[in-house]
Amino acid sequence: MANYTARDITVLEGLEPVRKRPGMYIGGVGTAGLHHLVWEILDNAVDEAMNGYASNISVTLHADGSSITIADDGRGAPVDKHPKTKKSALETIFTVLHAGGKFEPGSYKTAGGLHGVGASVVNALSSELHASVKRDGALWEMTFKRGKPTGALKKAGPARGTGTTVYFHPDPTIFPKVEFDAAIIRERLEVVSYIHKGVKVTFEDETSAGSRQPAAGGKVVFQHEEGLSDYLKKIVAERGSKPVHEAPFVLARESGPKLDLVLQWTEATDEHVRSYVNGIPTGSGGTHENGLRAGLGKAVRNYIDTHSLSPKGVTLTADDIREGLTGVLSIFIQEPQFQGQTKDRLNNPELTATIDSAVRPALEHWLNHNRSVAESIVARVILAARAREASRAAQAEVTRKTATTGRLNLPGKLSDCTGAGRDDSELFVVEGDSAGGSAKQGRDRTKQAILPLRGKVMNTEGLTLAKVLENKELADLVVALGCGLGKNFDLGRLRYGKVVILADADSDGHHIATLLLTFLYRHLPQLIAAGKVFLAQPPLYRIDIGKETHWALDDAHRDRILKQHGNGPSTALRAGRGHPEITRFKGLGEMMPKVLWETTLNPKTRRLLRVDISDQIVTDRIINELMGKDASARFRFIMERAEEARELDV
Ligand code: TSJ
């Protein structure tokens, strides 16, 4: 070959680099990377649907939980010979890196997905991949192992209809854990069905047979003729926030770039806008969301000014305008730049002005043509401004107390620690005075501070900050933490290295822990994000077997201990053992301080759970849903999401 081009080298290199450094292509080999394979293949089917050639997409998670089939009823991926490589187009898609994106511009534009690294990457990282294509009356098949064809493209027989089907099993020598999460896939498919209205997306979870999760499994069909409007309905219903107006604002543009937007103001106290770029969630927002905010703010302000609706005595901020706003934005662009640790923030600068100038005139026009709706929205905005003023006053009061250093301003019932070091100090927030007493006596007073809270903490869900801070217990907690809250939050001023919630191991205790976490999640979310919040795990049972003492966190733990140490009829008779003696603690208050120290407070022997909320949207929704239901369900949710903290100081 006379002239070697970079492109040829890519072809020669094949897929080895993908197997050598999978992280470079899919971000990592953990759960996210594993599911990235699914999104890559799925994108191809979605593209076909978006271009109007496919109307059905189906995804089957097979019984082994580690292999999956994705199919569409589109035109069928091309199987003709590729002029350059002398390979079939199908083989090229699966064996040439970036085929479709950079390779032969225009010919298989969509074969790499709108953002994707391509089907070849999935193939390279799969121990097994089968592709089948129905087109021109025939069924074509080709199979691969670890990116290499295991045979030629074969005509397997006649076929009716058209479409593409891909089955793959990720390579266990690449992925430490090859197990798909049905919930993650289901959630993504549902979003796909909203973003691409009308497309019928079917998910079949074959892992469900014999599953203990009742919610899992079976076949679900997602299909939404109204697209994002249907999505918005679901979000508003889920969050339980009453809409301020009936019909949402809807904006749809087919090009420059393709854009879909739905907005609805509600009585919720926060803003909740989900955004997607090329179908990928941008949880951290970015330039497109900035454009939306700018356009939206200007439209509402213009409306208020034009109709002389400005309130007396308060100035409206951008946040006031968006309070209670619920919405979904979806855009499709040529070369999305994602940034941030989790690559979920859009960084295409040109998008801000583009979205701004698409939203502003359309929204302004809509407001002017729906005067009564517009007036409800403006009333909502003014209400937000007034509530903010009231909260600011309450918050300033707390901040004033917090800002002045010196013990005098700390809450009277706080038993502070005596040591100076902040990083290894801990604040235990304890339910009730008597438990507080035990904790106070049992603690390491140099490093551990105790703040007892009396009785039930209020349910803060859906309340304004002003209302929340009327509650003495919570206001005291904020003062003790020292870091302020809401917009005045400053992690640098946190007075402790760890904030530990210490509640009884029973359902009442769980309830209180949940209420505290709800408060922290809504008003000091940065504290949780910084990994500063923990749950202590006091025992529920003391089990004495002979001379040994064991502590059990719950019934299941108790039963395990009893089984391990033998309480069956045969073992109970063993010499020297005797019957186990089981004591159930009614509450922390009746635990001896020394016992509390050994089981729950002592960093050398205790176990803490770190509260970690990684998926904002899911957490938000679930907190919303649960804060009216039974406490144990809530606590189970939180416990499932709390991760065991590694004690660095052991
Ligand atoms: F990439 C892939 F092989 F993994 C894959 C591709 C996986 C799945 C589930 C679907 C697809 C796919 C590809 N569905 N539909 C298509 N269509 C094309 O590739 C196609 C078909 C016809 C024409 C044409 O110009 O006639 C062009 C294209 C890109």
XYZ file of C-alpha atoms and ligand atoms in Angstrom:
679
model
C 0.000 0.000 0.000
C 1.530 3.249 -1.091
C -0.147 5.775 1.130
C -0.856 4.766 4.668
C -3.407 7.015 6.325
C -4.237 7.285 9.981
C -7.532 5.683 9.120
C -5.863 2.574 7.785
C -3.812 2.272 10.920
C -6.974 2.310 12.971
C -8.253 -0.526 10.881
C -5.043 -2.460 11.330
C -5.034 -1.927 15.046
C -8.433 -3.464 15.370
C -9.970 -3.687 18.765
C -6.928 -4.577 20.887
C -6.670 -1.094 22.427
C -10.253 -1.348 23.635
C -9.555 -4.570 25.503
C -6.287 -3.177 26.840
C -7.767 0.019 28.171
C -11.548 -0.363 28.389
C -11.828 2.621 30.716
C -10.742 4.935 27.913
C -13.795 3.937 25.914
C -16.546 3.285 28.431
C -15.327 5.211 31.466
C -14.596 2.201 33.657
C -15.405 -1.449 34.198
C -17.789 -0.971 37.126
C -21.569 -0.919 37.040
C -21.698 2.283 34.988
C -19.279 0.940 32.389
C -21.158 -2.329 32.148
C -24.450 -0.561 31.494
C -22.722 1.756 29.052
C -22.497 -1.260 26.752
C -26.278 -1.506 26.772
C -26.706 2.190 26.017
C -24.258 1.914 23.109
C -26.224 -0.818 21.386
C -29.558 0.694 22.372
C -28.532 4.029 20.814
C -28.355 2.397 17.408
C -31.931 1.195 17.657
C -33.037 4.559 19.055
C -31.365 6.363 16.122
C -33.232 4.184 13.698
C -36.487 5.052 15.471
C -35.622 8.739 15.662
C -35.046 8.792 11.928
C -38.504 7.359 11.490
C -37.536 3.884 10.311
C -38.276 1.874 13.446
C -41.321 2.006 15.692
C -40.546 -0.860 18.059
C -37.540 -1.407 20.280
C -37.264 -4.349 22.594
C -34.757 -5.178 25.271
C -34.562 -8.558 26.959
C -32.475 -9.131 30.040
C -31.858 -12.859 30.027
C -32.289 -15.168 32.984
C -28.562 -15.289 33.706
C -28.728 -11.544 34.420
C -25.545 -11.028 32.446
C -26.602 -11.204 28.825
C -28.992 -9.057 26.930
C -30.752 -8.825 23.579
C -31.659 -5.526 21.936
C -33.779 -5.402 18.802
C -35.554 -2.943 16.551
C -37.864 -3.226 13.563
C -35.957 -0.721 11.433
C -34.433 -1.144 8.007
C -31.903 -3.696 9.185
C -28.215 -2.801 9.445
C -26.574 -2.980 5.987
C -24.960 -6.281 5.083
C -23.416 -5.335 1.719
C -19.641 -5.345 1.158
C -17.807 -2.255 2.302
C -15.662 -1.025 -0.615
C -12.576 -0.156 1.462
C -12.344 -3.028 3.882
C -13.845 -5.723 1.656
C -15.804 -6.700 4.710
C -19.554 -6.631 5.037
C -20.898 -3.415 6.486
C -22.195 -5.350 9.477
C -18.766 -6.782 10.205
C -17.261 -3.313 9.859
C -19.678 -1.884 12.381
C -18.595 -4.496 14.886
C -14.868 -4.788 14.226
C -13.648 -1.347 13.272
C -13.157 1.215 15.960
C -15.327 4.269 15.433
C -16.943 2.849 12.349
C -19.767 5.197 11.581
C -18.363 8.196 13.387
C -15.023 8.922 11.831
C -14.840 6.120 9.365
C -16.270 6.989 5.955
C -18.188 10.074 6.954
C -21.825 9.928 5.984
C -22.115 6.328 5.040
C -23.169 4.863 8.374
C -23.652 8.032 10.298
C -25.853 6.524 12.889
C -24.091 3.253 13.390
C -22.076 4.685 16.251
C -25.006 6.240 18.017
C -25.324 9.958 18.467
C -22.702 10.175 21.159
C -21.383 6.711 21.246
C -18.080 5.032 20.903
C -19.770 2.466 18.738
C -20.894 -1.081 18.594
C -17.319 -2.264 18.001
C -16.386 -1.288 21.542
C -19.242 -3.372 22.897
C -18.135 -6.236 20.692
C -14.525 -5.956 21.848
C -15.645 -6.174 25.458
C -18.070 -9.068 24.989
C -17.179 -12.718 25.384
C -20.036 -13.422 23.006
C -21.994 -11.274 20.551
C -24.554 -12.326 17.990
C -25.927 -9.962 15.390
C -28.849 -10.764 13.155
C -30.372 -8.657 10.454
C -33.573 -9.112 8.545
C -33.741 -7.345 5.218
C -34.571 -8.035 1.563
C -36.442 -11.167 2.587
C -33.460 -12.835 4.240
C -32.132 -13.405 7.730
C -28.433 -12.677 8.092
C -26.327 -13.774 11.018
C -22.843 -13.194 12.287
C -21.250 -14.107 15.592
C -18.206 -12.815 17.481
C -16.113 -13.661 20.492
C -14.105 -10.904 22.208
C -14.446 -8.724 19.119
C -13.329 -11.377 16.611
C -15.682 -12.981 14.101
C -16.217 -16.675 14.765
C -17.441 -17.180 11.239
C -18.454 -15.338 8.104
C -21.652 -13.380 7.705
C -24.220 -16.051 6.844
C -27.574 -16.036 5.194
C -29.479 -18.105 7.699
C -32.690 -18.375 5.765
C -35.674 -16.455 4.521
C -37.282 -13.810 6.709
C -40.287 -11.592 6.807
C -40.027 -7.941 7.714
C -36.913 -5.997 8.593
C -34.900 -5.198 11.677
C -31.699 -5.608 13.632
C -31.155 -7.774 16.683
C -28.012 -7.869 18.819
C -27.335 -10.283 21.662
C -24.228 -9.882 23.814
C -22.605 -11.124 26.984
C -19.975 -8.798 28.483
C -16.588 -10.406 28.979
C -16.114 -11.563 32.585
C -12.339 -11.255 32.183
C -12.859 -7.511 31.657
C -15.737 -6.766 34.029
C -15.315 -7.876 37.620
C -19.064 -8.219 37.960
C -21.170 -9.043 34.925
C -24.640 -8.512 36.276
C -27.059 -6.037 34.794
C -29.408 -4.082 36.983
C -32.945 -4.438 35.654
C -34.084 -1.293 37.462
C -31.400 0.850 35.802
C -32.294 -0.497 32.370
C -36.028 -0.153 32.909
C -35.637 3.454 34.050
C -33.544 4.330 31.009
C -35.962 2.684 28.607
C -38.856 4.568 30.111
C -37.009 7.851 29.587
C -36.265 6.832 25.972
C -39.997 6.319 25.423
C -40.755 9.826 26.686
C -38.001 11.490 24.701
C -38.965 9.683 21.494
C -42.710 9.982 21.517
C -44.718 7.193 19.992
C -41.910 4.653 19.907
C -42.950 1.427 21.584
C -40.220 0.280 23.943
C -40.579 -3.145 25.499
C -38.511 -4.441 28.362
C -38.576 -8.078 29.318
C -36.820 -9.075 32.496
C -36.257 -12.817 32.457
C -34.275 -12.743 35.688
C -37.440 -12.299 37.684
C -38.418 -15.948 37.919
C -37.848 -16.884 41.520
C -36.813 -13.352 42.381
C -37.607 -12.105 45.851
C -38.295 -8.616 44.593
C -41.985 -8.413 43.828
C -41.605 -5.209 41.836
C -39.072 -6.735 39.464
C -39.568 -8.849 36.437
C -42.022 -9.552 33.705
C -42.651 -7.540 30.617
C -43.265 -3.814 30.555
C -44.199 -1.685 27.586
C -43.374 1.999 27.466
C -45.105 4.076 24.845
C -46.101 7.713 25.127
C -47.859 9.556 22.350
C -47.420 12.871 24.151
C -43.714 12.405 24.856
C -42.288 14.876 27.359
C -45.755 16.126 28.314
C -46.510 12.637 29.587
C -43.163 12.593 31.368
C -43.952 15.882 33.073
C -47.328 14.558 34.228
C -45.598 11.616 35.816
C -42.946 13.749 37.532
C -45.499 16.187 38.927
C -47.692 13.337 40.175
C -44.741 11.529 41.711
C -43.535 14.590 43.533
C -47.046 15.229 44.744
C -46.743 18.896 43.928
C -49.955 20.650 42.983
C -49.678 22.464 39.649
C -50.254 26.216 39.634
C -51.754 26.001 36.149
C -53.279 23.157 34.127
C -51.766 22.994 30.641
C -47.960 23.040 30.682
C -45.867 25.221 28.412
C -44.711 23.068 25.499
C -42.023 23.917 22.985
C -40.966 21.604 20.166
C -38.433 22.398 17.482
C -37.332 20.020 14.795
C -33.981 21.590 14.041
C -31.359 24.128 14.900
C -31.006 22.093 17.172
C -33.844 19.615 17.748
C -35.388 20.678 21.028
C -38.274 19.598 23.242
C -39.272 21.459 26.357
C -42.159 21.221 28.793
C -42.583 23.451 31.835
C -45.110 23.678 34.616
C -45.062 25.740 37.787
C -46.194 23.912 40.904
C -46.603 24.636 44.570
C -43.448 22.696 45.414
C -40.790 24.780 47.149
C -37.935 23.714 44.925
C -37.133 23.727 41.242
C -37.030 20.421 39.434
C -35.916 20.449 35.822
C -34.496 17.340 34.176
C -32.427 17.764 31.065
C -31.180 15.412 28.377
C -28.691 15.816 25.581
C -29.022 13.260 22.791
C -31.091 11.211 25.214
C -28.355 11.221 27.846
C -29.328 12.669 31.227
C -27.379 15.797 32.165
C -27.925 15.679 35.896
C -25.428 18.438 36.540
C -26.987 20.728 33.977
C -24.640 22.802 31.865
C -24.817 25.367 29.115
C -28.195 24.229 27.783
C -29.800 24.555 31.217
C -28.177 27.948 31.641
C -29.767 29.028 28.389
C -33.138 27.728 29.550
C -32.869 29.645 32.841
C -31.818 32.825 31.105
C -34.594 32.691 28.520
C -37.207 31.727 31.054
C -36.184 34.455 33.484
C -36.286 37.117 30.810
C -39.658 35.969 29.471
C -41.320 36.073 32.893
C -39.715 39.409 33.795
C -40.759 40.925 30.502
C -44.284 39.765 31.103
C -44.299 41.209 34.633
C -42.887 44.522 33.422
C -45.156 44.794 30.410
C -48.221 44.315 32.564
C -46.924 46.305 35.552
C -47.233 43.374 37.930
C -44.098 44.036 40.007
C -44.762 43.532 43.726
C -44.229 46.260 46.307
C -41.505 45.848 48.904
C -39.653 42.861 47.428
C -37.497 42.439 44.381
C -37.932 39.258 42.411
C -34.851 37.094 42.021
C -34.184 34.528 39.324
C -34.718 31.813 41.943
C -38.125 33.239 42.849
C -39.153 32.972 39.224
C -38.171 29.316 39.113
C -39.491 28.228 42.489
C -41.806 25.274 42.044
C -40.899 25.020 38.388
C -41.045 21.455 37.113
C -39.906 20.604 33.643
C -38.037 18.507 31.138
C -35.652 19.706 28.438
C -34.359 17.432 25.710
C -32.029 18.541 22.947
C -30.120 16.798 20.183
C -26.849 18.273 19.015
C -23.995 17.246 16.748
C -20.958 17.205 19.006
C -21.874 17.276 22.640
C -19.038 18.034 25.032
C -19.625 16.491 28.408
C -17.646 17.525 31.404
C -17.426 16.937 35.130
C -16.518 13.903 37.150
C -19.529 11.942 36.005
C -19.638 13.502 32.528
C -23.158 14.686 33.137
C -22.722 18.387 32.519
C -22.974 19.860 29.032
C -20.201 22.234 28.084
C -21.031 23.467 24.589
C -20.853 27.265 25.044
C -22.867 28.101 21.934
C -25.868 26.277 23.367
C -26.622 28.878 26.031
C -27.572 31.593 23.550
C -29.286 29.083 21.266
C -31.617 27.784 23.967
C -32.122 31.223 25.479
C -33.308 32.681 22.198
C -35.496 29.677 21.460
C -37.211 29.760 24.856
C -37.650 33.459 25.571
C -39.903 34.551 22.685
C -41.928 31.328 22.743
C -42.578 31.508 26.476
C -43.346 35.208 26.363
C -45.786 34.617 23.559
C -47.431 31.813 25.495
C -47.749 33.957 28.637
C -49.321 36.780 26.663
C -51.811 34.419 25.057
C -52.722 32.662 28.292
C -53.320 35.616 30.551
C -55.033 33.844 33.437
C -52.330 31.151 33.490
C -49.677 33.853 33.371
C -51.256 35.630 36.295
C -51.278 32.458 38.396
C -47.599 32.000 37.610
C -46.763 35.588 38.523
C -48.694 35.228 41.782
C -46.669 32.093 42.509
C -43.416 33.960 41.811
C -44.363 36.835 44.101
C -45.316 34.389 46.826
C -41.879 32.803 46.504
C -40.237 36.192 46.925
C -42.247 36.933 50.058
C -41.525 33.517 51.558
C -37.851 34.039 50.812
C -37.932 37.341 52.694
C -39.510 35.633 55.702
C -36.975 32.795 55.543
C -34.114 35.201 55.228
C -35.108 36.842 58.484
C -35.330 33.474 60.246
C -32.102 32.292 58.696
C -30.283 35.494 59.589
C -31.253 34.860 63.189
C -29.691 31.393 63.110
C -26.672 32.629 61.210
C -26.164 35.465 63.679
C -26.035 32.956 66.514
C -23.751 30.703 64.510
C -21.393 33.398 63.356
C -20.491 34.644 66.808
C -17.898 32.235 68.023
C -17.716 31.275 71.649
C -19.643 28.751 73.604
C -22.190 31.188 74.924
C -24.177 30.985 71.728
C -24.218 27.231 71.475
C -27.453 25.527 72.460
C -27.672 24.867 76.202
C -28.289 21.167 75.858
C -25.269 20.561 73.672
C -22.541 18.689 75.547
C -19.656 19.788 73.394
C -16.370 17.989 73.147
C -13.348 19.425 74.847
C -10.640 18.724 72.281
C -9.652 21.286 69.715
C -9.239 19.099 66.648
C -12.202 19.433 64.355
C -11.538 16.709 61.833
C -11.595 13.870 64.329
C -14.430 15.298 66.390
C -17.935 13.929 66.174
C -21.378 15.271 66.925
C -23.872 12.645 68.019
C -27.426 13.754 67.512
C -29.340 11.667 70.012
C -33.037 11.131 70.397
C -34.403 11.987 73.843
C -32.911 13.287 77.064
C -32.374 9.954 78.772
C -30.523 8.479 75.827
C -28.615 11.755 75.674
C -27.650 11.201 79.309
C -26.270 7.722 78.649
C -24.406 8.963 75.606
C -23.029 11.910 77.533
C -21.608 9.625 80.195
C -20.439 6.936 77.844
C -18.695 9.109 75.260
C -15.075 10.108 74.794
C -15.582 13.694 75.915
C -12.469 14.981 74.191
C -13.720 14.089 70.731
C -17.419 13.373 70.981
C -20.163 15.933 71.453
C -23.755 15.041 72.260
C -26.853 16.965 71.202
C -30.042 15.453 72.616
C -33.228 16.182 70.687
C -36.532 16.004 72.484
C -39.353 13.921 71.130
C -40.286 13.726 67.512
C -38.478 15.887 65.055
C -40.920 17.639 62.753
C -41.492 16.394 59.224
C -39.861 19.109 57.135
C -40.848 17.759 53.745
C -42.545 20.478 51.726
C -42.050 23.200 54.347
C -40.323 26.503 53.765
C -37.094 27.217 55.570
C -38.833 29.845 57.704
C -41.272 27.241 59.021
C -38.530 24.699 59.557
C -36.422 27.073 61.618
C -39.322 27.838 63.941
C -38.612 24.367 65.245
C -36.255 24.751 68.205
C -34.712 21.284 67.897
C -33.692 21.766 64.285
C -32.562 25.355 64.810
C -30.351 24.120 67.680
C -28.885 21.436 65.462
C -27.984 24.033 62.833
C -26.355 26.266 65.432
C -24.365 23.329 66.838
C -23.172 22.340 63.346
C -21.970 25.895 62.772
C -22.023 25.639 58.984
C -25.246 27.563 58.321
C -27.768 26.248 55.828
C -29.505 26.921 52.563
C -27.674 29.577 50.617
C -25.519 30.500 53.623
C -24.096 26.992 53.882
C -20.344 26.928 54.381
C -18.761 23.514 54.872
C -15.579 25.188 56.100
C -17.413 26.294 59.221
C -18.689 22.860 60.162
C -17.632 22.376 63.779
C -17.236 18.589 63.606
C -15.579 16.024 61.386
C -18.566 13.684 61.513
C -22.243 14.149 62.220
C -23.686 10.927 63.574
C -27.377 10.266 64.016
C -27.878 8.013 67.007
C -31.421 6.719 67.311
C -32.980 3.647 68.887
C -32.792 0.475 66.849
C -36.599 0.236 66.825
C -39.158 1.688 64.437
C -39.603 4.897 66.427
C -35.883 5.461 66.267
C -35.863 4.731 62.566
C -38.619 7.258 62.112
C -36.636 9.953 63.863
C -33.492 9.144 61.881
C -35.502 9.438 58.686
C -36.964 12.803 59.653
C -33.491 14.101 60.470
C -32.127 12.832 57.184
C -35.007 14.447 55.312
C -34.171 17.750 56.941
C -30.463 17.394 56.126
C -31.163 16.253 52.575
C -33.428 19.203 51.825
C -31.630 21.991 53.675
C -27.991 20.923 54.071
C -27.511 18.545 51.131
C -23.865 19.537 50.823
C -23.241 18.016 54.234
C -24.410 14.636 52.947
C -22.593 15.064 49.649
C -19.368 15.757 51.565
C -19.774 12.387 53.291
C -20.090 13.929 56.747
C -23.353 12.313 57.802
C -23.475 8.883 59.429
C -25.926 6.573 61.104
C -24.825 4.926 64.336
C -25.876 1.346 64.813
C -26.815 0.698 68.406
C -27.661 -2.896 69.217
C -31.219 -4.017 69.780
C -30.313 -7.208 71.626
C -27.748 -8.346 74.106
C -27.124 -12.071 73.892
C -25.215 -13.820 76.637
C -24.023 -17.291 75.829
C -22.011 -18.743 78.638
C -19.319 -16.205 79.307
C -19.552 -14.538 75.904
C -21.609 -11.471 75.184
C -22.862 -10.660 71.689
C -24.736 -7.645 70.383
C -27.321 -7.874 67.634
C -28.507 -4.955 65.525
C -31.858 -6.458 64.605
C -33.864 -9.687 64.630
C -32.043 -11.183 61.673
C -28.683 -10.422 63.225
C -29.862 -11.988 66.503
C -30.929 -15.147 64.709
C -27.605 -15.378 62.907
C -25.730 -15.117 66.160
C -27.902 -17.743 67.794
C -27.412 -20.090 64.850
C -23.665 -19.540 64.775
C -23.290 -20.240 68.431
C -25.777 -23.040 68.415
C -29.078 -22.845 70.154
C -30.561 -25.932 68.570
C -31.735 -28.703 70.914
C -28.606 -30.752 70.347
C -26.089 -27.980 70.835
C -27.898 -26.393 73.713
C -27.157 -29.520 75.665
C -23.455 -29.211 75.084
C -21.593 -28.995 78.306
C -20.774 -25.537 79.566
C -22.874 -23.701 77.046
C -26.202 -23.246 78.729
C -29.126 -21.437 77.225
C -28.470 -18.115 75.542
C -29.867 -15.238 77.503
C -31.406 -12.549 75.320
C -32.111 -8.998 76.441
C -33.979 -6.609 74.185
C -33.168 -2.954 74.782
C -36.238 -0.765 75.029
C -34.170 2.230 74.088
C -30.743 3.762 74.266
C -31.700 5.314 77.579
C -31.718 2.011 79.381
C -28.322 1.013 78.079
C -25.456 1.429 80.520
C -23.094 4.204 79.406
C -20.235 1.719 79.259
C -22.241 -0.593 77.042
C -23.204 2.265 74.771
C -19.542 3.188 74.483
C -18.461 -0.317 73.604
C -21.173 -1.102 71.102
C -21.934 2.212 69.461
C -19.568 5.034 70.293
C -16.072 3.578 70.460
C -14.450 4.082 67.044
C -12.472 0.877 67.536
C -15.456 -1.401 67.930
C -18.510 0.341 66.507
C -19.858 0.260 62.968
C -21.079 3.433 61.349
C -23.053 3.719 58.135
C -22.153 6.603 55.902
C -25.187 8.224 54.307
C -24.535 8.402 50.609
C -27.080 9.706 48.175
C -25.683 9.226 44.734
C -28.777 9.422 42.612
C -30.402 12.772 43.293
C -33.496 12.267 41.196
C -34.339 8.864 42.563
C -33.667 9.971 46.131
C -35.719 13.088 45.726
C -38.614 11.131 44.381
C -38.439 8.435 46.984
C -38.171 10.847 49.900
C -41.155 12.604 48.445
C -43.116 9.413 48.169
C -42.139 7.996 51.486
C -42.677 10.999 53.678
C -46.318 10.127 54.036
C -46.017 6.411 54.353
C -44.840 3.958 56.941
C -41.637 4.698 58.735
C -40.062 1.302 58.365
C -40.270 1.424 54.560
C -38.571 4.778 54.657
C -35.865 3.574 56.903
C -35.266 0.485 54.822
C -34.769 2.730 51.813
C -32.237 4.822 53.629
C -30.442 1.827 55.061
C -30.161 0.318 51.605
C -28.466 3.446 50.453
C -26.176 3.917 53.381
C -22.793 2.413 52.889
C -20.691 0.950 55.588
C -18.138 3.530 56.611
C -14.576 2.452 56.715
C -13.186 3.578 59.989
C -9.934 5.286 59.166
C -9.098 5.881 62.776
C -8.984 2.219 63.794
F -24.854 -1.206 15.845
C -25.491 -2.303 16.120
F -25.155 -3.184 15.234
F -25.118 -2.727 17.302
C -26.957 -2.143 16.077
C -27.529 -1.495 15.012
C -27.750 -2.637 17.113
C -29.121 -2.486 17.052
C -29.972 -3.018 18.153
C -29.693 -1.861 15.971
C -28.892 -1.359 14.957
C -29.526 -0.734 13.822
C -28.939 -0.208 12.705
N -30.824 -0.611 13.712
N -31.086 -0.027 12.539
C -29.951 0.218 11.905
N -29.962 0.767 10.675
C -28.846 0.998 9.931
O -27.732 0.766 10.320
C -29.098 1.452 8.549
C -29.972 0.787 7.765
C -30.192 1.195 6.464
C -29.515 2.278 5.947
C -29.699 2.699 4.569
O -29.179 3.752 4.188
O -30.404 1.997 3.828
C -28.621 2.959 6.746
C -28.425 2.559 8.049
C -27.474 3.323 8.921
